[in-house]
Each structure stands twice: as C-alpha cells, then as structure tokens.
C-alpha cells in the first residue's frame, strides 16, 4: 500500500504476516503524519446528500452536521463492505443483555469474561471472533447457516531476514501482484486439475494447506471456479480436514461447507475449527434450527432457548450498493442513484455510472473486482485510472464526464457472461446479494481476474475514452 512512496516503503516494517488492528491503526496514523494528510481529512463526518449541478458541473455535498461543500469531482471511497446488516430478529429490542453488530463494537470492546455469548453468523468476522472470545467467555454459541471454507492462516512473526528479502525485491513483488489473477504477490496457478494425477493433486493441496493463506486457492488449480469436478476436490479436502480437527462429529458437520469452494469469500482462520474442541464452544445449525425469536434472556432457535448475556451479530454487510445508496446521490436531471438501481445496479468498469457525471466509485462500485482482488492492488489501479481521467479532461478542456449507456450495456453483458461460467451465481452470499432481504440476485463483482480487468481499464483510456461522454460548459 506504500507503492506511491518509496520512502515509506523502505521505512515501515510489519511485525507479522497478518498485523492486528492496533498495528494497522498505528501505520495509518504514521502515514497521515508523515505526509501531512490530517489537514485534508474530516473525521466523524457523514455525507447526507450529494447533487450534481449541471450548469456549473459541480457536486454540491451536504453533511449530517450541516456543512455544505462544493467540488468538481465526487469520489466516494466508502468500501464494498461498510454498511452493516442487522437482521430483523423478533424480540431483539427486549433482550436484557448487551448486543451489537460486529462492525459496531463499543469503543473499548466488550467485557466477555465469564459471560455466555452468542455469535450469529460464521463469515470472516465470526471466524476471527470465536477463537478469541472462547478463551474468556463461559459459553460460546456459534449460530451457523451457510458454513464457509476457512483456510489456515499460519500467522508468524517477520524477522530481519524476512524484511531484508522483501526490501531487496520490492519491484518484483509489485509486478507479481499486478500479474496475478487475484492481485496478490503469490505464485500463480500450476495448471488445471486434469493436468495432474490424483496423488499429485493431493500433494499440492497438502503443500499449500501448510503454507496457509490465500495461496491455497491462488497457487494451485486454475479451473477451481469453473470446473465442478476440480472444485469438488477442494470441497472434499475441506471436509476431511475439518473432521480430522473437530473431535465432535456433530459440530464438525455443522461447520463443514457444502457449497462450492471460492463461490464466496474463504476466510483465513487461526484456531476457529480448534475452538469447537473446547467444552465451552458449541455450534448451532440454523438451517435445521432457525432463530424464531430473541427473548429477554437469550435466543430461541428450533424450539430450544439458548441463555446468553451478550449477542454479537456477525451478520455481514449490504455489500457494494448499501453505502452508496444510503447517501442521497442525485445526478443529471435530479435522478436518484437509489431509484436508478432499484432493479439492479448499472455502471461501466465498476467505476462510473451513466447519468452521474464526475462521480468516480473507488473500490466500492458494483461490478468492480473487489471481492476477488487484493484490495491495495485494485485501489492503486483504480486510483491511477481516475487521476489520469481527470488529467485528460483538464488537458482537453472538459468539465463533465460519464459513460455512455451503450458502453454500460456492453460491459454488463461481458460481466454476466464471465460470471455465468463460474460456480459463484448459484451460491447464496453477499457476493450475490442474497444476504439482504428484497435485494436483486446478481453476481456483484467482476470474476475475470485482475489482469483482464486492468486491460479493460487501460483500453478504455488508451482509445481516447470512446466509451465516455466528455463535454465542456457552454460558458467557461
């Protein structure tokens, strides 16, 4: 993430493979101070509305605090996962204990020592939470609906030798990330499953299981998301590993995934499966025993009441569109982004939408490859593209830019063709919008890999932005 500054890249050294939140926060504060960014940042400020003034080609932005700002360009960088989904659980308002969404933990955290805790959900957040709170809570009830494919993270400290090697290969690491299918600096796929004998396939999966992290999926077989047979090999492998880890067969069955591997985000885990071997950690199958109500003292699921003191809703987010439509964004003719996307979102390259000039969606627009791409690699790509587009407009005297409707149609058709070839569309998850009641079902992220996405972006700029309408104001 420091690629824009060689000085920062040389100076900062992370302590471990997966830094914790306090270390990440220290890094962000350090960068802000070193580059004097705080003077251009308003914390604790929520945008309430933004309207495009066609006569002046400017965005007029208002905040909940009553401030009014005017800008030529509006670049929401609100993230693909930032609007929490709080499920409509009957009776939640009468629960006598504490409850919160995992993305809205109280400042200072929760005191869980000796308490009975319910964790509702089993995605990437719950996978991190459960093994931590299991160490101090009296009881932990993990409510599971659609089990995820959790890959061991193998976190470890980084020593002087590690950093010497990293500093010696900065350029190679970044080049590898830009050419990797998912934008990571990992070895690329070894081939397709049929290229290898069964025993060789097994050996490779075991090898990368020990390596840990995303290389298990990124450095093995290229047809994992398009070939059902190859995918089933991974699924069988997960089932075996889980059954060999969790001693209680019933708990193992509850958390063993049945949906295709890589059809939704595979969380990185550190002790999640092992936690179910503790006597105080239990798994509840929500498919067999759905939650019917929350009582004053607990959760009723499948006719059984689970007495708890704290409920943590690790229930995910209204992905991609949630944070964007939460703002009252209005483009040409006062058209509302929320209304325009009522039947499903539309845009070009996940970056810009027809009818909304000078609105660039950075790492948050639907159909950008955020769910399947390393975030810093993609943010760098999109940030550079946006900056160059703005520079192009300045060089040519343009005041407003937006994609054509025809270009949007062509891109969405391509997106649908690519998505349909994968195992993703048939799986219920936030990747397809099925976690939000009433949301249209559609694969929400580009699935064709980072190199192809980068090529599409580069091509759009190299051909003189033919897919876009650019114009100058009548009076400048």
XYZ file of N, CA, C and O in Angstrom, residues 11 79 87 91 121 213 228 281:
32
model
N 10.751 2.306 4.904
C 10.841 2.553 6.346
C 9.930 1.668 7.190
O 10.311 1.234 8.272
N -16.093 1.878 0.382
C -15.840 0.468 0.619
C -16.975 -0.432 0.172
O -18.145 -0.035 0.187
N -29.953 -8.179 11.135
C -31.140 -8.959 10.769
C -32.345 -8.577 11.613
O -32.211 -8.111 12.745
N -38.002 -9.665 18.714
C -37.712 -9.623 20.141
C -36.353 -9.066 20.501
O -36.035 -8.936 21.693
N -23.760 -15.858 12.898
C -23.022 -15.703 11.655
C -21.706 -16.451 11.720
O -21.189 -16.728 12.810
N -3.073 -19.410 4.154
C -3.499 -18.199 3.474
C -4.031 -18.476 2.078
O -4.249 -19.616 1.666
N -16.582 -28.001 -12.020
C -17.228 -28.597 -10.848
C -16.425 -29.760 -10.281
O -16.354 -29.953 -9.064
N -17.540 -24.194 23.796
C -17.885 -23.686 22.460
C -18.812 -24.683 21.769
O -18.501 -25.877 21.674
